[in-house]
XYZ file of C-alpha atoms in Angstrom:
466
model
C 38.937 2.814 -56.652
C 38.179 4.926 -53.577
C 38.914 3.321 -50.200
C 36.480 4.054 -47.321
C 39.395 3.701 -44.879
C 40.694 7.018 -46.227
C 37.426 8.819 -45.778
C 35.221 11.015 -47.906
C 35.648 14.624 -48.996
C 32.654 16.694 -50.117
C 34.009 19.511 -52.262
C 32.603 22.937 -53.042
C 29.511 22.820 -50.868
C 27.487 25.646 -49.357
C 26.388 25.477 -45.715
C 23.142 26.691 -44.098
C 24.794 29.525 -42.187
C 22.521 32.244 -40.877
C 24.721 35.220 -41.763
C 23.653 37.394 -44.667
C 25.336 36.541 -47.983
C 26.788 33.314 -46.519
C 25.636 31.533 -49.669
C 28.635 33.037 -51.480
C 31.043 30.951 -49.358
C 31.918 27.398 -50.368
C 33.552 24.714 -48.247
C 35.218 21.326 -48.328
C 34.101 18.845 -45.683
C 36.313 15.869 -44.858
C 34.713 12.863 -43.151
C 36.450 9.923 -41.519
C 35.175 7.177 -39.251
C 31.596 8.336 -39.694
C 32.260 11.859 -38.374
C 33.268 15.266 -39.656
C 37.055 15.505 -39.596
C 37.539 19.026 -40.966
C 35.696 21.945 -42.540
C 37.892 24.161 -44.700
C 37.434 26.725 -47.432
C 36.747 25.206 -50.835
C 39.863 23.975 -52.623
C 42.040 23.853 -49.521
C 41.414 20.221 -48.554
C 43.965 17.788 -50.002
C 42.470 14.289 -49.623
C 44.350 11.015 -49.785
C 44.584 9.555 -53.289
C 42.291 6.698 -52.258
C 39.686 8.843 -50.521
C 36.190 9.196 -51.957
C 35.776 12.685 -53.424
C 32.288 14.014 -54.138
C 31.871 17.202 -56.142
C 28.904 19.166 -54.801
C 29.298 21.848 -57.504
C 28.090 24.581 -55.205
C 25.045 22.718 -53.885
C 23.746 23.164 -50.346
C 24.557 20.664 -47.603
C 22.023 20.203 -44.806
C 21.638 17.542 -42.110
C 20.276 14.281 -43.420
C 16.541 13.942 -43.022
C 14.520 11.805 -40.628
C 11.122 10.140 -40.610
C 10.409 10.435 -36.888
C 7.012 8.785 -37.436
C 6.183 6.637 -40.467
C 4.099 3.521 -41.015
C 6.079 0.926 -42.921
C 3.317 -1.632 -43.375
C 0.375 0.616 -44.331
C 2.096 2.648 -47.052
C 0.760 2.654 -50.633
C -2.353 0.594 -49.889
C -5.029 3.027 -51.042
C -5.518 0.973 -54.209
C -6.066 -2.120 -52.067
C -8.781 -0.447 -49.973
C -12.483 -0.021 -50.634
C -13.208 3.361 -52.271
C -13.387 6.245 -49.825
C -16.828 7.805 -49.469
C -16.508 10.272 -46.593
C -12.748 10.403 -46.003
C -13.430 10.344 -42.262
C -11.298 8.781 -39.550
C -13.788 5.971 -38.788
C -13.931 5.122 -42.485
C -10.132 5.131 -42.714
C -9.938 2.689 -39.815
C -12.576 0.457 -41.384
C -11.147 0.211 -44.909
C -7.574 -0.095 -43.624
C -8.471 -2.945 -41.264
C -10.109 -4.770 -44.145
C -7.049 -4.309 -46.355
C -4.718 -5.220 -43.485
C -6.347 -8.632 -43.196
C -4.769 -9.461 -46.556
C -1.190 -8.666 -45.490
C -0.368 -12.187 -44.228
C -1.741 -13.608 -47.481
C 0.546 -11.515 -49.705
C 3.825 -11.039 -47.907
C 5.644 -10.225 -51.143
C 3.445 -7.185 -51.627
C 4.083 -6.108 -48.038
C 7.856 -6.295 -48.531
C 7.737 -4.583 -51.926
C 5.745 -1.611 -50.654
C 7.942 -1.144 -47.585
C 11.134 -1.516 -49.613
C 9.950 1.130 -52.056
C 9.245 3.535 -49.197
C 12.706 3.016 -47.696
C 14.493 3.328 -51.030
C 12.670 6.491 -52.066
C 13.204 7.983 -48.609
C 16.961 7.347 -48.638
C 17.233 8.847 -52.116
C 15.482 11.984 -50.864
C 18.007 12.275 -48.012
C 16.590 10.209 -45.127
C 19.147 8.312 -43.023
C 17.028 7.644 -39.928
C 13.440 6.595 -39.431
C 11.110 5.290 -36.753
C 9.012 2.702 -38.565
C 5.726 1.529 -37.084
C 4.663 -2.053 -37.814
C 1.440 -3.420 -36.404
C 1.082 -6.389 -34.099
C -2.416 -7.726 -33.428
C -4.694 -10.706 -33.933
C -5.298 -9.731 -37.571
C -1.694 -9.685 -38.826
C 0.087 -11.549 -36.024
C 3.832 -10.975 -36.449
C 3.759 -10.677 -40.248
C 4.421 -6.934 -40.311
C 6.960 -7.153 -37.490
C 8.922 -9.875 -39.287
C 8.989 -7.717 -42.404
C 10.170 -4.646 -40.534
C 12.934 -6.443 -38.659
C 14.181 -8.054 -41.848
C 14.306 -4.770 -43.765
C 16.000 -2.958 -40.888
C 18.822 -5.506 -41.144
C 19.010 -5.297 -44.930
C 19.319 -1.496 -44.857
C 21.488 -1.155 -41.756
C 24.495 0.269 -43.677
C 22.304 2.787 -45.486
C 19.689 3.977 -42.998
C 19.079 3.626 -39.273
C 15.625 2.070 -38.979
C 14.020 1.852 -35.547
C 11.267 -0.745 -35.492
C 8.198 0.011 -33.384
C 6.100 -2.937 -32.274
C 2.841 -1.043 -32.562
C -0.619 -1.802 -31.219
C -2.973 0.157 -33.472
C -5.905 -1.855 -32.129
C -7.235 -1.718 -28.590
C -5.453 -3.673 -25.868
C -8.762 -4.059 -24.003
C -11.493 -5.808 -25.975
C -14.543 -4.384 -24.219
C -15.589 -1.547 -21.952
C -16.174 -4.114 -19.227
C -12.697 -5.661 -19.601
C -10.587 -5.584 -16.472
C -7.587 -7.328 -18.037
C -5.908 -6.693 -21.396
C -6.796 -9.067 -24.204
C -4.981 -11.041 -26.915
C -3.563 -7.976 -28.672
C -1.613 -7.175 -25.531
C -0.344 -10.744 -25.244
C 0.962 -10.591 -28.803
C 2.608 -7.242 -28.100
C 4.380 -8.691 -25.069
C 5.860 -11.414 -27.264
C 6.827 -8.874 -29.942
C 8.789 -6.543 -27.662
C 10.861 -9.417 -26.324
C 12.604 -9.660 -29.700
C 16.127 -8.224 -29.476
C 15.947 -5.903 -32.513
C 12.731 -4.124 -31.535
C 13.637 -0.585 -30.427
C 10.268 0.916 -29.512
C 6.891 -0.143 -28.146
C 3.879 1.904 -29.169
C 0.118 2.145 -29.070
C -2.874 4.346 -29.851
C -4.675 4.794 -26.514
C -7.518 6.734 -28.156
C -8.864 3.516 -29.755
C -9.650 2.023 -26.346
C -13.324 1.731 -25.265
C -13.100 4.726 -22.918
C -10.706 7.106 -21.198
C -10.171 4.803 -18.218
C -8.947 2.036 -20.517
C -6.840 4.528 -22.480
C -5.016 5.417 -19.266
C -4.473 1.719 -18.571
C -3.111 1.368 -22.098
C -0.522 4.061 -21.340
C 0.489 2.312 -18.115
C 0.918 -1.022 -19.900
C 3.054 0.461 -22.678
C 5.328 2.352 -20.301
C 5.751 -0.779 -18.192
C 6.745 -2.792 -21.270
C 9.195 -0.063 -22.282
C 10.793 -0.097 -18.841
C 10.958 -3.876 -18.679
C 12.640 -4.256 -22.069
C 14.644 -0.990 -22.065
C 12.769 0.477 -25.031
C 11.554 3.849 -26.194
C 7.779 4.380 -25.959
C 5.678 6.066 -28.633
C 1.998 6.984 -28.429
C -0.524 8.147 -31.002
C -2.136 10.523 -28.532
C -4.419 13.526 -28.138
C -5.634 13.047 -31.702
C -8.583 15.421 -31.503
C -9.505 19.109 -31.597
C -12.021 18.994 -28.763
C -11.415 21.887 -26.346
C -13.393 19.991 -23.700
C -11.182 16.894 -23.931
C -8.525 16.820 -21.206
C -5.160 16.292 -22.932
C -3.672 12.939 -22.034
C -0.132 14.220 -22.393
C -0.437 15.331 -18.753
C -1.213 11.740 -17.747
C 1.828 10.502 -19.659
C 4.034 13.020 -17.888
C 2.603 12.040 -14.512
C 3.343 8.400 -15.242
C 6.904 9.320 -16.215
C 7.393 11.201 -12.944
C 6.072 8.292 -10.909
C 8.479 5.969 -12.693
C 11.415 8.387 -12.298
C 11.883 8.311 -16.070
C 14.927 10.492 -16.660
C 16.961 11.758 -19.595
C 20.055 9.878 -18.477
C 18.348 6.606 -19.421
C 18.589 7.585 -23.083
C 15.039 6.317 -23.653
C 12.407 8.745 -24.812
C 8.643 8.867 -24.671
C 7.266 10.354 -27.876
C 3.799 11.695 -28.620
C 2.620 11.568 -32.236
C -0.169 13.676 -33.795
C -0.983 15.571 -30.547
C -3.399 17.827 -32.439
C -5.182 18.742 -29.201
C -2.019 20.608 -28.184
C -2.623 23.082 -31.008
C -5.358 24.521 -28.760
C -2.973 25.051 -25.838
C -2.828 28.413 -24.119
C 0.478 30.124 -23.444
C 0.274 28.908 -19.858
C -0.173 25.297 -20.931
C 2.811 25.520 -23.278
C 4.881 27.003 -20.456
C 3.876 24.117 -18.195
C 4.781 21.598 -20.890
C 8.142 23.313 -21.444
C 8.974 23.086 -17.740
C 8.064 19.401 -17.718
C 10.025 18.487 -20.838
C 13.113 20.328 -19.624
C 13.299 17.551 -17.030
C 11.508 14.593 -18.584
C 12.467 13.142 -21.997
C 9.085 13.604 -23.661
C 9.108 14.505 -27.363
C 6.369 15.723 -29.705
C 5.966 14.825 -33.388
C 3.324 16.629 -35.446
C 2.101 15.043 -38.682
C 0.795 17.900 -40.849
C -0.093 15.994 -44.008
C -2.277 13.598 -42.021
C -3.549 16.020 -39.401
C -4.688 18.709 -41.828
C -6.418 16.129 -44.021
C -8.210 14.347 -41.186
C -8.809 16.923 -38.445
C -11.295 19.802 -38.306
C -13.865 18.387 -40.707
C -17.246 20.126 -40.929
C -19.828 19.320 -38.273
C -23.303 18.070 -39.309
C -24.349 21.652 -40.021
C -21.432 22.121 -42.375
C -19.596 24.516 -40.067
C -15.800 24.315 -39.950
C -14.564 25.675 -36.620
C -10.814 25.130 -36.985
C -8.712 26.757 -39.733
C -6.181 24.654 -41.636
C -3.137 25.815 -39.671
C -4.916 25.027 -36.391
C -5.408 21.363 -37.244
C -1.784 20.510 -36.490
C 0.874 21.950 -34.190
C 2.474 25.105 -35.570
C 6.103 24.104 -35.011
C 7.719 27.494 -35.826
C 5.338 29.443 -33.609
C 5.573 27.025 -30.694
C 9.361 27.252 -30.752
C 9.379 31.021 -31.279
C 6.870 31.768 -28.509
C 7.443 28.957 -26.012
C 10.842 27.389 -26.734
C 9.382 23.914 -27.345
C 10.834 22.033 -30.288
C 8.312 20.017 -32.302
C 9.374 17.491 -34.926
C 7.438 17.161 -38.177
C 7.037 13.869 -39.989
C 5.293 12.264 -42.954
C 3.362 9.514 -41.093
C 1.414 7.812 -43.886
C 1.843 7.710 -47.646
C -1.053 7.016 -50.011
C -3.467 5.314 -47.668
C -6.874 6.146 -46.232
C -5.402 8.205 -43.390
C -3.289 10.311 -45.759
C -4.185 9.840 -49.438
C -1.997 12.743 -50.563
C 1.509 14.055 -50.053
C 5.114 13.158 -50.687
C 7.393 10.989 -48.579
C 10.153 13.612 -48.963
C 10.608 15.450 -45.629
C 11.890 18.588 -47.366
C 8.558 18.995 -49.148
C 6.948 18.762 -45.704
C 9.108 21.690 -44.563
C 8.078 23.579 -47.695
C 4.406 22.865 -46.955
C 4.925 24.329 -43.502
C 5.897 27.716 -44.963
C 2.429 28.133 -46.479
C 0.457 26.228 -43.858
C 1.867 28.235 -40.947
C 2.283 31.432 -43.001
C 5.902 31.947 -41.979
C 8.074 34.245 -44.071
C 11.148 34.761 -41.902
C 14.442 32.931 -42.102
C 14.470 31.963 -38.392
C 11.129 30.197 -38.899
C 12.411 28.480 -42.046
C 15.377 27.195 -40.049
C 12.965 25.756 -37.485
C 11.143 23.952 -40.300
C 14.408 22.594 -41.708
C 15.416 21.423 -38.270
C 11.990 19.895 -37.630
C 12.455 17.350 -40.437
C 16.120 16.655 -39.666
C 17.827 17.151 -36.315
C 14.705 17.770 -34.212
C 13.184 14.593 -35.646
C 16.366 12.665 -34.826
C 16.249 13.995 -31.276
C 12.597 12.967 -30.990
C 13.472 9.324 -31.659
C 16.676 9.320 -29.626
C 19.132 9.054 -32.527
C 20.937 12.220 -31.481
C 20.815 14.298 -28.313
C 20.126 18.031 -28.545
C 22.373 20.658 -27.005
C 21.182 23.748 -25.246
C 21.232 26.780 -27.521
C 21.988 29.068 -24.590
C 24.988 31.279 -25.253
C 25.500 30.028 -28.802
C 25.129 31.749 -32.118
C 22.178 30.860 -34.330
C 24.410 28.665 -36.477
C 25.932 26.748 -33.586
C 22.750 26.370 -31.607
C 20.241 25.093 -34.123
C 22.323 22.085 -35.132
C 21.925 22.396 -38.895
C 25.460 23.655 -39.568
C 28.002 20.818 -39.217
C 30.849 21.038 -36.743
C 34.025 19.002 -36.480
C 33.241 15.793 -34.627
C 29.563 15.708 -35.622
C 28.088 12.588 -37.240
C 28.679 12.789 -40.993
C 25.041 12.308 -42.004
C 24.058 14.802 -44.693
C 22.116 15.418 -47.848
C 23.427 17.697 -50.586
C 20.689 19.480 -52.539
C 22.625 20.072 -55.741
C 20.394 22.583 -57.496
C 20.098 24.890 -54.474
C 22.462 27.827 -54.233
C 21.130 29.134 -50.914
C 20.108 27.118 -47.868
C 16.716 28.831 -47.986
C 15.962 27.075 -51.279
C 16.261 23.683 -49.584
C 13.150 24.647 -47.605
C 11.273 26.867 -50.049
C 11.747 24.921 -53.290
C 13.785 21.767 -52.648
C 15.329 20.401 -55.819
C 15.244 16.814 -57.006
C 18.982 16.190 -57.509
C 20.489 14.997 -54.219
C 23.320 12.970 -52.707
C 22.778 11.257 -49.359
C 25.612 10.575 -46.889
C 25.334 8.180 -43.945
C 28.268 7.747 -41.562
C 30.413 9.639 -44.043
C 29.656 7.322 -46.949
C 27.595 8.026 -50.043
C 24.496 5.826 -49.790
C 22.316 7.310 -52.526
C 22.486 9.615 -55.527
C 19.399 10.980 -57.224
C 19.516 12.825 -60.532
C 16.728 13.965 -62.817
C 16.798 12.979 -66.466
C 15.558 15.949 -68.454
C 14.198 16.482 -71.930
C 12.514 19.365 -73.628
C 11.978 20.343 -77.250
C 14.067 23.495 -76.892
C 17.268 21.501 -76.300
C 17.052 19.767 -79.655
C 15.443 16.667 -78.276
C 18.547 15.620 -76.309
C 18.176 13.881 -72.955
C 20.288 15.544 -70.281
C 21.107 14.696 -66.686
């Protein structure tokens, strides 16, 4: 039997190198102690007899994937909600709140749904996720307890950051001068030692003034408990709405929030930023070069929910403009934007897969990008950029480096050994354009999941093949 003390060797694997015809080269990657120990031409690595040896059979190895924004408690609840009539955001909030009231009454269902999401995600190649669980007067700590328990159960398979998340308003009324019971519950939640992030949705507050107070409260809690902060913010396409990301940045400056702290402030959705001018993107780039603010776009949710027809039936925003165009923003302004799944089969996002590679594939059509540099941005957006956005890894400057070295999707000796092998791909481009089902997931150098399709068709004589 293989001994983890002698490491893992991944044999005959192709790497996502940018050079033309690089897909013809195959490599052996040796991992030890959770990191890459060596990268040698295929067949040249001679592992210890007790090492774990995985045959990639010419498949493509890419960085393991990351859910930089996913809701662990609200997944797969569409069947538990009232039927959707309009599909609008207010309706989604209404039917979800009604369904959420049943969570404390059926904890087994809550655990089962969340466990299924984690398992399916790991099998698709995810080894890190930021999981939002709600804390409020409706569910109390039920969702938080579930999330903390599952993060412990899966700790050797996937790094799960738990966000104590206030989806509901912290201020009960427009006349409120002090935060209400939801805030008190959140204060208790973030004091738990295994909570990594505190988050909120300032846009649900009664007005902009209270939304700004919400931001102040969340950042203060993050500072007090040494946590990351994560906001559902600027979730609109109103050109007259002043983006609140500037207020977040101002708060960070006033608090001297710096990169050396290791704690990030992350903005999710941020659809309003898709209307930014070049000057606004340049200003944001200058700010984020100094302050650790990250952006996570959620295309499956944003495209479904944003830009709906006005009462006259007019649609003013095209599909690609309803979410941040990650390849274009990086190409034109140098700002990296992570992409994430967000919700799975609920009223906010009825459709879509939980597989981040299919999200990258969607981006090719949605953003109409046909060049390999843009495809690499999409691959990075669901892997290393997403990990940077949640503080799992720290990005390096690409200045002075080749495309391969700088974009972080080609492994180097000493890197964390977190990968997914897409077995049916023979070029790295295929992992983005048409990601296959058969995969092997590696976390800290160990195999944590294998996924293989079982196939049958009449032309093979009725035999089932793997």
